[in-house]
Coordinates of C-alpha atoms in Angstrom, one line a residue:
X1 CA 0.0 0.0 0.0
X2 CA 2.7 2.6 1.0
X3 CA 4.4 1.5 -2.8
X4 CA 0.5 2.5 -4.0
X5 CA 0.5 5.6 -2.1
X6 CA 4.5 6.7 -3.1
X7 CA 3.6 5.9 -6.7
X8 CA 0.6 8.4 -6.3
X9 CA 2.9 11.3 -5.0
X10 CA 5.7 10.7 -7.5
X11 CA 3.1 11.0 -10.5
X12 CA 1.5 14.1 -9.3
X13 CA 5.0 15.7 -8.7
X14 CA 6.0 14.8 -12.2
X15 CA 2.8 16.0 -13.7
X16 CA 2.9 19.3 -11.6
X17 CA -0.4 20.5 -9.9
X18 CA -3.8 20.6 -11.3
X19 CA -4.3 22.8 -13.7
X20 CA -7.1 25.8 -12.5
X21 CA -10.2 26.8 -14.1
X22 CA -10.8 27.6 -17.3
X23 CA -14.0 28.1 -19.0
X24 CA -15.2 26.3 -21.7
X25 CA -18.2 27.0 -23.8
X26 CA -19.6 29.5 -22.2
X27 CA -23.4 30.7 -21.7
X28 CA -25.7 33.7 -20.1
X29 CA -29.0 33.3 -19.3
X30 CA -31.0 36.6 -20.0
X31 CA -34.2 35.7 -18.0
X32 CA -36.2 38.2 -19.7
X33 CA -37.3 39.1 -23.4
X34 CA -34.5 40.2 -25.7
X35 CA -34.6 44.4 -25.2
X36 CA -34.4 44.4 -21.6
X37 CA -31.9 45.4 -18.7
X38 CA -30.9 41.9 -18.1
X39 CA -30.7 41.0 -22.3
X40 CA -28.6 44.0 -22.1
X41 CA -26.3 42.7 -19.4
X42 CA -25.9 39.4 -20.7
X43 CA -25.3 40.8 -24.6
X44 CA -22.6 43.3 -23.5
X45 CA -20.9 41.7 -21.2
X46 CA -20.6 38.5 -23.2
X47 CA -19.7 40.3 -26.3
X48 CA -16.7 42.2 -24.4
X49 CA -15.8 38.8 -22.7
X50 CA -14.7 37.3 -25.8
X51 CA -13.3 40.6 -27.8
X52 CA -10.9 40.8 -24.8
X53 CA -10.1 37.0 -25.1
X54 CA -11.0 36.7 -21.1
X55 CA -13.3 33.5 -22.3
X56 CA -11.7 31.1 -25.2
X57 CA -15.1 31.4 -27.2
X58 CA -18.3 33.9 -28.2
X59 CA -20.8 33.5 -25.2
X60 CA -24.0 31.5 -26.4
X61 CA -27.1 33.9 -25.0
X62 CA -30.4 32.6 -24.4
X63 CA -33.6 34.2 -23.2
X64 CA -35.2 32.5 -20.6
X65 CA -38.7 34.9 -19.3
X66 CA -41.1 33.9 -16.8
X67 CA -41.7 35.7 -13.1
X68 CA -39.6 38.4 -13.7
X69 CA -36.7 35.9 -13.1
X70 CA -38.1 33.1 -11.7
X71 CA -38.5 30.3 -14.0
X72 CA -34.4 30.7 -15.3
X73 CA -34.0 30.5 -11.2
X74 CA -36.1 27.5 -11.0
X75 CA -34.3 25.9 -14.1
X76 CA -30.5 26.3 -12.9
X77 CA -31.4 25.3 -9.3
X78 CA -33.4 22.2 -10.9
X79 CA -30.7 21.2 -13.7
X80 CA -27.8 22.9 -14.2
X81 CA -27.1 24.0 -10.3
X82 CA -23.5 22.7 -11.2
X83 CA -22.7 24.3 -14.4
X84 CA -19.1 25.9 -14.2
X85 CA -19.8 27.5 -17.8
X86 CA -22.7 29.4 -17.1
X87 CA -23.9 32.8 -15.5
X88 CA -26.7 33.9 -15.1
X89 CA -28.0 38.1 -15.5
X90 CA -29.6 39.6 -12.5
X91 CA -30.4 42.8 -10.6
X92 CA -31.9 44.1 -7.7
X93 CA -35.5 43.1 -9.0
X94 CA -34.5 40.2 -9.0
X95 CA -33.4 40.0 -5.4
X96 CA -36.3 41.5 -4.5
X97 CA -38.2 38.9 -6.0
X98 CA -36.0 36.3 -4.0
X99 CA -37.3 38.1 -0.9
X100 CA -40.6 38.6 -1.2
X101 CA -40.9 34.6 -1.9
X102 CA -42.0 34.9 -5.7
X103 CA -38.8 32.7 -6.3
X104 CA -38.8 28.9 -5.8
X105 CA -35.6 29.7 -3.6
X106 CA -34.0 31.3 -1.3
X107 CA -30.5 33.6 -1.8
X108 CA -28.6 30.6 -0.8
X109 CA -30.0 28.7 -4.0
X110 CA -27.3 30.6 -6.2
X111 CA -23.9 32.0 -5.7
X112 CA -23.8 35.4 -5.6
X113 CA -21.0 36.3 -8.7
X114 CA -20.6 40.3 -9.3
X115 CA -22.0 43.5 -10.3
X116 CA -20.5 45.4 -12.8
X117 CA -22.6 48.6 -12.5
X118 CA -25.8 50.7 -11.5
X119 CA -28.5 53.0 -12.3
X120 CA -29.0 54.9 -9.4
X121 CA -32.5 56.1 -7.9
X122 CA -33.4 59.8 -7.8
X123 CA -36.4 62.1 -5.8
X124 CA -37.7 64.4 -7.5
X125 CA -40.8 67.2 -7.2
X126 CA -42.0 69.0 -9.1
X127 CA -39.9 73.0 -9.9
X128 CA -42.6 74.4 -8.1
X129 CA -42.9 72.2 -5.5
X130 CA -42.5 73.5 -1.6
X131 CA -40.1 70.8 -1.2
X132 CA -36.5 72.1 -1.4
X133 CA -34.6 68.9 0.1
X134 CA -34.8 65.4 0.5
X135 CA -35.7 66.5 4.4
X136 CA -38.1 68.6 3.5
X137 CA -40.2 65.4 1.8
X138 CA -40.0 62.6 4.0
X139 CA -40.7 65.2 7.2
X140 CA -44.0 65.7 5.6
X141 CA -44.7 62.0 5.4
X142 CA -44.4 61.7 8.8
X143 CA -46.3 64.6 9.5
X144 CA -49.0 63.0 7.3
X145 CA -48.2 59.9 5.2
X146 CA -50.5 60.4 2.8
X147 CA -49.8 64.2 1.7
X148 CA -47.8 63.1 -1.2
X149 CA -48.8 60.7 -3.6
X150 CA -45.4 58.9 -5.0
X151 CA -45.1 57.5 -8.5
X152 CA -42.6 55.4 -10.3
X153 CA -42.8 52.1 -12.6
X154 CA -42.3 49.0 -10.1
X155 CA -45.7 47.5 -8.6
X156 CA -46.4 48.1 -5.1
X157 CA -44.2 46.6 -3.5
X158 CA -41.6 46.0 -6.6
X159 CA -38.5 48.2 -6.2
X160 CA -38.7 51.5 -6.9
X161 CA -41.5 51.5 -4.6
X162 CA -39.1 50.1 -1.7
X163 CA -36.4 52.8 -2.2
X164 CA -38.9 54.7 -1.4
X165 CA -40.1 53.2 1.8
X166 CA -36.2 52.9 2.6
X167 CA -35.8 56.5 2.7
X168 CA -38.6 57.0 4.4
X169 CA -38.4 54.4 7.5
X170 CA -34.6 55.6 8.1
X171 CA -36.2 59.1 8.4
X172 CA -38.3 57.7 11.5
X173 CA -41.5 57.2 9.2
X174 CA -43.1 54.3 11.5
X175 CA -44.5 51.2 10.2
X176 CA -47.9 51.8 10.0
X177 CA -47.3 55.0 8.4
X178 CA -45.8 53.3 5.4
X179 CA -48.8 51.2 5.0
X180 CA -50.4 54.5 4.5
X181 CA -48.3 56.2 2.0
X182 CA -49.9 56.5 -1.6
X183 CA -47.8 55.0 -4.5
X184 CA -48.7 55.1 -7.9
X185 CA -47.4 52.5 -10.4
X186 CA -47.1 53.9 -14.2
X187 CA -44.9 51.4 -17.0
X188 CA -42.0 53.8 -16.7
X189 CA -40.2 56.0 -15.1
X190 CA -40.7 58.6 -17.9
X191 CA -44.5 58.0 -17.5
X192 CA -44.1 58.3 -13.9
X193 CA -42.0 61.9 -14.1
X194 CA -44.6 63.7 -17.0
X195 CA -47.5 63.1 -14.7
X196 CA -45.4 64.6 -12.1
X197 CA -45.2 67.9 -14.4
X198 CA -49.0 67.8 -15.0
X199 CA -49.8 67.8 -11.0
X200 CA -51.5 64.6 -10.8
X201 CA -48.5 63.1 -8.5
X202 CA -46.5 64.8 -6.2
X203 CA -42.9 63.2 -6.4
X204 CA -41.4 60.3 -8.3
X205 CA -38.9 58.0 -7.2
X206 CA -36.8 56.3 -10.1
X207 CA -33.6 55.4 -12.0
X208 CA -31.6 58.6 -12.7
X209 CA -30.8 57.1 -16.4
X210 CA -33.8 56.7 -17.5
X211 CA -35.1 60.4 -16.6
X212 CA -32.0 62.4 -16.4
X213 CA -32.8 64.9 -19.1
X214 CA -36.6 66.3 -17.3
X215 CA -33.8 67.5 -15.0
X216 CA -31.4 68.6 -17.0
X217 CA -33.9 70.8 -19.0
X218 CA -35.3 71.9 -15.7
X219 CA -38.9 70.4 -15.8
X220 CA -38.5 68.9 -12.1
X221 CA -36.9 69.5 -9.5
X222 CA -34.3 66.7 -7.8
X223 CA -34.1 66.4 -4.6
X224 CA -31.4 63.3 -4.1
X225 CA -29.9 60.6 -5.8
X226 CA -29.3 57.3 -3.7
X227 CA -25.7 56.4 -4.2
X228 CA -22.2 56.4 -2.2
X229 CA -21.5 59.1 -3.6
X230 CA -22.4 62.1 -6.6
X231 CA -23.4 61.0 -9.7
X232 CA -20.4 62.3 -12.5
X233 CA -23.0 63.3 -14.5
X234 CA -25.4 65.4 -12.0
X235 CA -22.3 66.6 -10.0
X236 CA -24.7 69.1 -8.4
X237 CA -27.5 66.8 -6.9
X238 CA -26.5 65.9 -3.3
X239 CA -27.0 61.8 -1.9
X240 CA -29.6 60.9 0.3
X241 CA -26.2 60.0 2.4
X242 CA -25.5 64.1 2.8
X243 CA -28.8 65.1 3.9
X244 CA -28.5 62.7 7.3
X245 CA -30.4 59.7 5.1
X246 CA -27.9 57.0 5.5
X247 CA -29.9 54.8 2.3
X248 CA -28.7 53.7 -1.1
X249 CA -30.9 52.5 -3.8
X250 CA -29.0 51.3 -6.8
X251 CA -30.4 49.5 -9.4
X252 CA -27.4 47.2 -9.9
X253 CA -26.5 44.6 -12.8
X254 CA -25.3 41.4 -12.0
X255 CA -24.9 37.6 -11.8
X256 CA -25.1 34.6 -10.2
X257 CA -24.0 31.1 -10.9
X258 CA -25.4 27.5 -9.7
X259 CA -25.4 26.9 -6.2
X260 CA -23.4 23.9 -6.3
X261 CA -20.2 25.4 -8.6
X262 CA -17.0 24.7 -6.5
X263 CA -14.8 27.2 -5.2
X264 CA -12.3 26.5 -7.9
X265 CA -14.8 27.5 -11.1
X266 CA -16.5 30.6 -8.6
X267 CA -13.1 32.0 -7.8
X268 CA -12.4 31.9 -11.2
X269 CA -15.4 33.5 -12.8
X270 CA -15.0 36.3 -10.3
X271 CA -11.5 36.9 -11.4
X272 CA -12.9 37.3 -15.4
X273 CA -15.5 39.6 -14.4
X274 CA -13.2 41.4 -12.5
X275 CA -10.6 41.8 -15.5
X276 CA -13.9 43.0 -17.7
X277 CA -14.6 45.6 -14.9
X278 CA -11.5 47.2 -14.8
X279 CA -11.5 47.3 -18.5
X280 CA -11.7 50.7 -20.3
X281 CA -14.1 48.5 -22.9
X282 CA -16.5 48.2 -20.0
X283 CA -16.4 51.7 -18.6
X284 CA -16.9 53.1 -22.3
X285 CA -20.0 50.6 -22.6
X286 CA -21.4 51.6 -19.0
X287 CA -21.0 55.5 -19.4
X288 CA -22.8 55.3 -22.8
X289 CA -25.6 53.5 -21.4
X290 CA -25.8 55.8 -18.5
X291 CA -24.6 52.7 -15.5
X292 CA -22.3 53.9 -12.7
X293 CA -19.3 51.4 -13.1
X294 CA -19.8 49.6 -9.7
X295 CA -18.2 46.6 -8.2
X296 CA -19.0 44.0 -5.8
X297 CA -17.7 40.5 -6.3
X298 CA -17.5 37.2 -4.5
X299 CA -17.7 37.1 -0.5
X300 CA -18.0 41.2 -0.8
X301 CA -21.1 40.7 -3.2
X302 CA -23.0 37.3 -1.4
X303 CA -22.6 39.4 1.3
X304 CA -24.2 42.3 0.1
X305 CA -27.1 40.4 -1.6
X306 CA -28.1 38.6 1.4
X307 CA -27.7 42.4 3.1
X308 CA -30.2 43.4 0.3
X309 CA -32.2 40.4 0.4
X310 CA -33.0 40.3 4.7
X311 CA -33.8 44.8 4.1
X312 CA -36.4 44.0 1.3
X313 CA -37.9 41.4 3.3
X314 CA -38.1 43.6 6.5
X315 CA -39.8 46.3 4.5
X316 CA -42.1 44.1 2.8
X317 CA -43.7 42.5 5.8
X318 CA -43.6 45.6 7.1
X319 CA -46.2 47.1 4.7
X320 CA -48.0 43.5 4.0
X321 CA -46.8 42.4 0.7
X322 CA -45.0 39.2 2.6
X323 CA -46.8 37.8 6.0

């Protein structure tokens, strides 16, 4: 047996030590129709992946919709929970999906690969408004929660919705007075902001990309963005963070992978999107489609999501959309 055993040793000496990780045929699910935010994510990112040679082969895309993420959850936790090839494009909808139960899962399902970058959420009133700050607004609500009716384009309960509560519950809004508070769904947040500038809504929380130019030209009037730190491109609108608001509400775009890919394969996979983010090829692609460049990847991301994951499902319970 100890002959057995020497042999063993000898051969792996002489053959060196196991070669790492390297991905093969590659794949990204989009779990959406092609056009969207996460078709988007997995289209750009696979297309720079292989023009910078960091995967041996073009990505294979497919489209997987259903539950706003759900059923491409349901089918890499049920068959390919192992896959070493594949990623998989997510946000923060998608989290909040995961939280609110609408997931066959739980954020331990997946492992939790990287975000490459963000929209960011903005408040806004409208120019005329009597709200000059951030302050100003949520001190009404708790005054009287219902004295502004809030727009944006997530369902009640769905995400721009929850920045909102966010913001409002670290302000010392109470629980029951966030069950009060009036939201107003519209399909986007450009639908949400021009009914803002008729009068028939009083402020609209939603991604600063998608809106930027109403404030630009003046139309409304911002009253924070919920990042780190300032937007490049609206240098002048202060954070939530500034005003005594310690809340951020990005809108980041992500991955995850099976939740039974070894440490080898994850590791790796974190190191390529990693390379991709520090690329000027990513930050040309992100600054023309109006992301913040924003990183979070393996133990520093699963962290964050599960963060993410256990504040969405406070908030919901806390105004009934989860029991």
């Amino acid at each position: 047996m100890r002959r057995m055993i020497q042999g063993a040793v000898l051969a792996t000496l002489i053959a060196g030590p196991a070669a790492a990780f390297e991905p093969g045929s590659t794949e990204c699910i989009a779990p959406a129709n092609p056009g969207g935010g996460w078709d988007f994510t997995c289209r750009q990112v696979g297309r720079l992946l292989s023009d910078l040679s960091l995967v041996p082969s073009p990505m294979q895309i497919v489209n997987m919709p259903g539950g706003q993420g759900a059923v491409a959850y349901a089918n890499v936790a049920s068959k390919r929970s192992d896959d070493a090839n594949l990623v998989v494009a997510t946000s923060i909808v998608g989290v909040t999906g995961v939280a609110q139960g609408r997931f066959p899962g739980d954020v331990d399902t997946m492992r939790w690969l990287a975000t490459l970058g963000s929209d960011v959420a903005v408040v806004m009133v409208a120019k005329d408004s009597p709200y000059n700050s951030l302050t100003d607004l949520l001190n009404a609500f708790k005054d009287d929660p219902k004295v502004v009716a809030t727009a944006g384009s997530s369902y009640i309960g769905g995400w721009d919705h929850l920045r909102l509560l966010m913001l409002a519950q670290e302000s010392g809004v109470t629980a029951e007075q966030l069950r009060e508070m009036t939201w107003v769904e519209f399909d986007g947040g450009s639908d949400a902001v021009t009914q803002l500038m008729g009068g028939h809504v009083g402020a609209v929380v939603t991604d600063l990309g998608e809106i930027g130019g109403f404030i630009k030209s003046g139309d409304v009037k911002a009253l924070a963005v919920m990042s780190e730190e300032r937007v490049p491109a609206f240098p002048e609108l202060a954070t939530a963070r500034e005003q005594g608001i310690d809340v951020v509400g990005y809108n980041w775009r992500g991955f995850y992978m099976g939740g039974d890919v070894d440490d080898e394969a994850y590791d790796a996979w974190v190191d390529i999107m990693h390379k991709l983010y520090d690329s000027p090829e990513w930050k040309q692609v992100a600054e023309q489609s109006g992301l913040i460049p924003l990183w979070k990847g393996g133990d520093e991301f699963e962290t964050f999501v599960r963060s993410e994951s256990d504040r969405i499902y406070e908030l919901s319970k806390a105004i009934g959309v989860v029991q």
